[in-house]
mmCIF file of C-alpha atoms in Angstrom:
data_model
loop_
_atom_site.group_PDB
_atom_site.id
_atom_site.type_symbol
_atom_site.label_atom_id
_atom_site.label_comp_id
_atom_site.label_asym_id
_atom_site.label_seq_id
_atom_site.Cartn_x
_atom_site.Cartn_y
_atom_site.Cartn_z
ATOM 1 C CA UNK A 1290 -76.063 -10.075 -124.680
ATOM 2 C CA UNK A 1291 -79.317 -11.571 -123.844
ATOM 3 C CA UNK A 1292 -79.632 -12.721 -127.512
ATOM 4 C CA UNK A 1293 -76.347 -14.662 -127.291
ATOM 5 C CA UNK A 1294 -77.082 -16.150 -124.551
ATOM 6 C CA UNK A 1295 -80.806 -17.742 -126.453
ATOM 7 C CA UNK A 1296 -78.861 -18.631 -128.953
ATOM 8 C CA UNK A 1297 -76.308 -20.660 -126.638
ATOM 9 C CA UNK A 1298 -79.095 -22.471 -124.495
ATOM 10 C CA UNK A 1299 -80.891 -22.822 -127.486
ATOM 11 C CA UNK A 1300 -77.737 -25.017 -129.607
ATOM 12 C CA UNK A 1301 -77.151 -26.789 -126.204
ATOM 13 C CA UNK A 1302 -80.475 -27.918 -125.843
ATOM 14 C CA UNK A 1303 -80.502 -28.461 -129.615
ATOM 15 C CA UNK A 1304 -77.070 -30.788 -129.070
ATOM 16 C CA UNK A 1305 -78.129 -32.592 -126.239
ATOM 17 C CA UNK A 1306 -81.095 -33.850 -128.055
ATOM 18 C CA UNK A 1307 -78.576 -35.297 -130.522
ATOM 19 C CA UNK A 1308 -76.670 -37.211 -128.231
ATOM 20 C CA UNK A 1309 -76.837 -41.117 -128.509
ATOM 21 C CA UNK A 1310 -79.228 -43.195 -126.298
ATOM 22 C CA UNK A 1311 -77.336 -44.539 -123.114
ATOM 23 C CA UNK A 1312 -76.761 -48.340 -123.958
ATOM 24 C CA UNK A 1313 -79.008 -51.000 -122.955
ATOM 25 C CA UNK A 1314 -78.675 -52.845 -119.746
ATOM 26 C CA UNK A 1315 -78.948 -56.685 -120.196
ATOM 27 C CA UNK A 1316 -81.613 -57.707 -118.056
ATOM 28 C CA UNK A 1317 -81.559 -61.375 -116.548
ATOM 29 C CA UNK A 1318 -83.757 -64.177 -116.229
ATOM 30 C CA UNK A 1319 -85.284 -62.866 -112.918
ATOM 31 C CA UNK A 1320 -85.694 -58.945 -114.775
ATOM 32 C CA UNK A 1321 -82.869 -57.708 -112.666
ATOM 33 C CA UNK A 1322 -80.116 -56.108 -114.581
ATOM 34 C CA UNK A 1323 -77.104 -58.489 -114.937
ATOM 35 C CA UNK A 1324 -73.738 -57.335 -113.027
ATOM 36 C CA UNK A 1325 -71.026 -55.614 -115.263
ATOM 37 C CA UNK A 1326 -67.649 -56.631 -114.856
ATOM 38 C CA UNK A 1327 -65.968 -53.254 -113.087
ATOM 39 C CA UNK A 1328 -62.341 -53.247 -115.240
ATOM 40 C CA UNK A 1329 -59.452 -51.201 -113.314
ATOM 41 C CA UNK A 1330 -57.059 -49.681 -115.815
ATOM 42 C CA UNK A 1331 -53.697 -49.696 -115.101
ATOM 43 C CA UNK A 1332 -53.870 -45.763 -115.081
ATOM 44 C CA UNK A 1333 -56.620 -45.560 -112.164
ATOM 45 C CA UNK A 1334 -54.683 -46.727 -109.413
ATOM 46 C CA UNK A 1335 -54.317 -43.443 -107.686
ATOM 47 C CA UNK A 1336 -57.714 -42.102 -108.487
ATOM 48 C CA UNK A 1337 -59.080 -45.414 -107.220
ATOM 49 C CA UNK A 1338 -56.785 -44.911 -103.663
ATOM 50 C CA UNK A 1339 -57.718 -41.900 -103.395
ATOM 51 C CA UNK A 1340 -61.627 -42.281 -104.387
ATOM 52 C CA UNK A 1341 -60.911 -44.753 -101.021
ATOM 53 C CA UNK A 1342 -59.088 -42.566 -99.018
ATOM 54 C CA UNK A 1343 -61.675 -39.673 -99.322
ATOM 55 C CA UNK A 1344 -64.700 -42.047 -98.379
ATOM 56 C CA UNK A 1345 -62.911 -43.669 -95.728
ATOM 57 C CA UNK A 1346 -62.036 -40.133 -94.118
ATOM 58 C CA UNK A 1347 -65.864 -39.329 -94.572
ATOM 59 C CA UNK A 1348 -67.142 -42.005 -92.832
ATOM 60 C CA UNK A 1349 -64.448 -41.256 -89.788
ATOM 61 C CA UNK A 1350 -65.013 -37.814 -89.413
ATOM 62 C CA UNK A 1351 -69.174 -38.842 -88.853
ATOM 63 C CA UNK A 1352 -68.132 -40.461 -86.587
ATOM 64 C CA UNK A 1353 -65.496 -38.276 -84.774
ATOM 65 C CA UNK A 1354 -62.294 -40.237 -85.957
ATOM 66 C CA UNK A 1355 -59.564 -38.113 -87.297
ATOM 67 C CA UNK A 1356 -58.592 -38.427 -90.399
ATOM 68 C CA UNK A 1357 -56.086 -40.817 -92.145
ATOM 69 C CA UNK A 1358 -53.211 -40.479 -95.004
ATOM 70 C CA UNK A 1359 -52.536 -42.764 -97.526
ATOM 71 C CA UNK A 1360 -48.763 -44.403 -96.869
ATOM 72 C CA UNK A 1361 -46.974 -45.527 -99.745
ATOM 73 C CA UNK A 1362 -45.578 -48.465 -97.465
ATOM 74 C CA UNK A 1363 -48.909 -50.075 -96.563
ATOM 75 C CA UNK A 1364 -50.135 -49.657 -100.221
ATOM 76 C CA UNK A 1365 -47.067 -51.918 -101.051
ATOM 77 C CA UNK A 1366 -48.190 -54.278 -98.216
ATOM 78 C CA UNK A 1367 -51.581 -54.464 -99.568
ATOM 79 C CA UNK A 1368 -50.603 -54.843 -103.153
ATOM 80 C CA UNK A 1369 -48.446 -58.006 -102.109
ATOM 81 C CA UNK A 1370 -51.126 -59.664 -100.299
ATOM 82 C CA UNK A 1371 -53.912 -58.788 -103.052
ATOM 83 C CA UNK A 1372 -51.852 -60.575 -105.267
ATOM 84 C CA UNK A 1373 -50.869 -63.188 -103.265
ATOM 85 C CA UNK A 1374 -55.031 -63.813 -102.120
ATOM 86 C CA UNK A 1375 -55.004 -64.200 -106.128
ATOM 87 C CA UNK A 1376 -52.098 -66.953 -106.433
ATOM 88 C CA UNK A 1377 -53.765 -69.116 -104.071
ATOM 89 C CA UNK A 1378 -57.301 -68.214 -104.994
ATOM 90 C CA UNK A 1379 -58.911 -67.878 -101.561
ATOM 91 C CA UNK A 1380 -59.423 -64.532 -99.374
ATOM 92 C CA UNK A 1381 -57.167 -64.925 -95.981
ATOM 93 C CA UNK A 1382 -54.736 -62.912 -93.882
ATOM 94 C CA UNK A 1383 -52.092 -65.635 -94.349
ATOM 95 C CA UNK A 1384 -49.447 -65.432 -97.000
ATOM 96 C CA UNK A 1385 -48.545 -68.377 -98.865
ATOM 97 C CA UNK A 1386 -45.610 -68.206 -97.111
ATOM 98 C CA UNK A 1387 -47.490 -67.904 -93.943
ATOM 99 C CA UNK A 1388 -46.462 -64.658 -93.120
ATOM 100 C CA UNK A 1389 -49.366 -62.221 -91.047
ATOM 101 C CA UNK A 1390 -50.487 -59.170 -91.682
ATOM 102 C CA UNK A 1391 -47.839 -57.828 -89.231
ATOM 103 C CA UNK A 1392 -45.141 -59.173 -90.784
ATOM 104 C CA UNK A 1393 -46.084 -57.684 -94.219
ATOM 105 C CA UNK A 1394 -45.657 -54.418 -93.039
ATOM 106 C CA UNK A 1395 -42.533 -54.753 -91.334
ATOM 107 C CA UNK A 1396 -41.467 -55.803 -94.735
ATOM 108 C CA UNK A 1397 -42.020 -53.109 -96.536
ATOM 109 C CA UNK A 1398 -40.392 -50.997 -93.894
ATOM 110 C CA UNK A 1399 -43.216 -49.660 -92.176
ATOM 111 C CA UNK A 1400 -42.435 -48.097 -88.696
ATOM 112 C CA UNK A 1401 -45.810 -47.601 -87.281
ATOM 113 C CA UNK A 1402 -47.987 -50.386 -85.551
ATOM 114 C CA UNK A 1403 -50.414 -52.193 -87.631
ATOM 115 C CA UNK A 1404 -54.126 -51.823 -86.618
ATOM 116 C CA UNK A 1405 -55.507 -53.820 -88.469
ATOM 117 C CA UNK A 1406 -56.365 -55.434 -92.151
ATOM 118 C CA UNK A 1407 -59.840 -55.685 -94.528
ATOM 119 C CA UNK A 1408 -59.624 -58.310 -97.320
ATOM 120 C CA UNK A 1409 -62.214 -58.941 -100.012
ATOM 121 C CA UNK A 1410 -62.378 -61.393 -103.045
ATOM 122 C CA UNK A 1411 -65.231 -60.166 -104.965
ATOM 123 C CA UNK A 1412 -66.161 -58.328 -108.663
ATOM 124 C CA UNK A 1413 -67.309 -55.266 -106.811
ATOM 125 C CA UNK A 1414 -65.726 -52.001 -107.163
ATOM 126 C CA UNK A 1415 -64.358 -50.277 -104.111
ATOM 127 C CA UNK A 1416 -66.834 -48.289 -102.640
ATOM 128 C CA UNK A 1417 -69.404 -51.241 -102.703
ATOM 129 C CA UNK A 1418 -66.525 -53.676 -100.946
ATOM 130 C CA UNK A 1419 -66.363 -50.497 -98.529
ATOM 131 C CA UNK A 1420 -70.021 -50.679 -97.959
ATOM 132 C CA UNK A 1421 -70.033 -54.712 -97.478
ATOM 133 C CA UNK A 1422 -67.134 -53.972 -94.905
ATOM 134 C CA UNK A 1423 -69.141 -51.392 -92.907
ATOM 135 C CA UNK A 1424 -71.753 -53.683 -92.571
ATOM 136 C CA UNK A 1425 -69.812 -56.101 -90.836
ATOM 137 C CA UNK A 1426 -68.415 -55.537 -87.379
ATOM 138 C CA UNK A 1427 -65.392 -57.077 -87.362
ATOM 139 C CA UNK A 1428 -64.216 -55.190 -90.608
ATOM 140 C CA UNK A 1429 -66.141 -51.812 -89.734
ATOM 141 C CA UNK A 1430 -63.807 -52.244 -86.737
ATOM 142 C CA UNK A 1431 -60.568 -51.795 -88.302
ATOM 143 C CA UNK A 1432 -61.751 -48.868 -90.543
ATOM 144 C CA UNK A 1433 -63.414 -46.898 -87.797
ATOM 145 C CA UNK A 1434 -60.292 -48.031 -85.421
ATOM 146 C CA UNK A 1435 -59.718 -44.441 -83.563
ATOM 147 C CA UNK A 1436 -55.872 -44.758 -83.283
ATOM 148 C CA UNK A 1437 -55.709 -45.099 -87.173
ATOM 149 C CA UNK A 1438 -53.620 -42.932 -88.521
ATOM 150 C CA UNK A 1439 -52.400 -44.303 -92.449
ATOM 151 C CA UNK A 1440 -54.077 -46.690 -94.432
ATOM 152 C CA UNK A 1441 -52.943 -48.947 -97.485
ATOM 153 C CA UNK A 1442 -55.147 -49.834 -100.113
ATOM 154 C CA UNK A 1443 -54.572 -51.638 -102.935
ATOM 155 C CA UNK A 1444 -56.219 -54.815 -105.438
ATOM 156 C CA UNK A 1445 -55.103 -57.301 -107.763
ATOM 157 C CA UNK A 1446 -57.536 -57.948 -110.524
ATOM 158 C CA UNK A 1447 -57.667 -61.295 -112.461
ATOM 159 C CA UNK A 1448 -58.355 -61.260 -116.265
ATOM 160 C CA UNK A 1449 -61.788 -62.514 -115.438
ATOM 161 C CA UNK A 1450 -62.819 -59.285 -113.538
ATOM 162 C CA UNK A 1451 -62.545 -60.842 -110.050
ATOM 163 C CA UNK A 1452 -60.995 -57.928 -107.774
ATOM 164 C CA UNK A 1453 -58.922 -59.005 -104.454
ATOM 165 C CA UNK A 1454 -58.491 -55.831 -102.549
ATOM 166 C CA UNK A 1455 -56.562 -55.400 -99.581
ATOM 167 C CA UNK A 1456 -57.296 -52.762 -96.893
ATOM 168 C CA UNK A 1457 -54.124 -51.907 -94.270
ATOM 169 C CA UNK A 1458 -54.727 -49.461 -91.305
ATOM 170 C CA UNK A 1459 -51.536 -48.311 -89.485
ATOM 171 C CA UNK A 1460 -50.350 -45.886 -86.406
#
């Protein structure tokens, strides 16, 4: 037994040494590695909601908030305005149609109370837009908001990379 298992750490290690180099990061004028465009397939969208979902919940519970649920409702909400943010290429809380935050949701059918909304126009993936949002007050705000109960999250990305994401808090 103890022979087999030589000969298995011995053909792993012997494998891993034939594994291809990781690829070079390009390195910019300043010697700080140039961004990479972060691409969402069309396949990630619920590993990417609930990548969010679990970090949100682990920065609530630190701080004694219960936890939230995803809702199908204000993921539809977000997804409108993240691709609405895109049509008219700038990050606000007004549709082009002027409609508010509030009145997205009641579109969509939602019968809780909106608490609140994050937006972000940026080629970041989510957890660093979650970051950025923590570190401001006004957005940490809605996030942290005790009475949360279901959040939306969603993004619309442009062919260029550029990610609008859309973060919906409900109770």
């Amino acid at each position: 037994m103890t022979r087999i298992f030589g000969l298995l750490v011995s053909a792993l290690v012997f494998l891993s040494a034939c594994a291809p180099p990781p690829p070079e990061t390009a390195v910019g004028p300043n010697g700080e590695p140039l961004p990479q465009v972060y691409r969402i397939r069309s396949g990630d969208t619920a590993e990417i909601q609930y990548r969010m979902l679990d970090a949100v919940n682990a920065l609530r519970q630190a701080a004694g908030r219960p936890a939230v649920q995803l809702n199908a409702q204000l993921n539809a909400a977000a997804a409108t305005h993240s691709r609405d943010m895109s049509v008219q290429n700038r990050p606000w809380h007004f549709g082009s149609d002027g409609s508010s935050p509030i009145d997205r949701v009641r579109r969509v059918g939602y019968a809780g109370e909106l608490v609140g909304e994050n937006i972000s126009e940026t080629y970041e993936t989510e957890l660093e837009t979650l970051t950025a949002w923590m570190a401001e007050p006004s957005t940490k705000q809605v996030i942290m908001a005790p009475d949360a109960r279901q959040m939306g999250f969603s993004w619309e990305q442009e062919r260029n990379g550029k990610i609008w994401w859309t973060l919906v808090m409900g109770k």
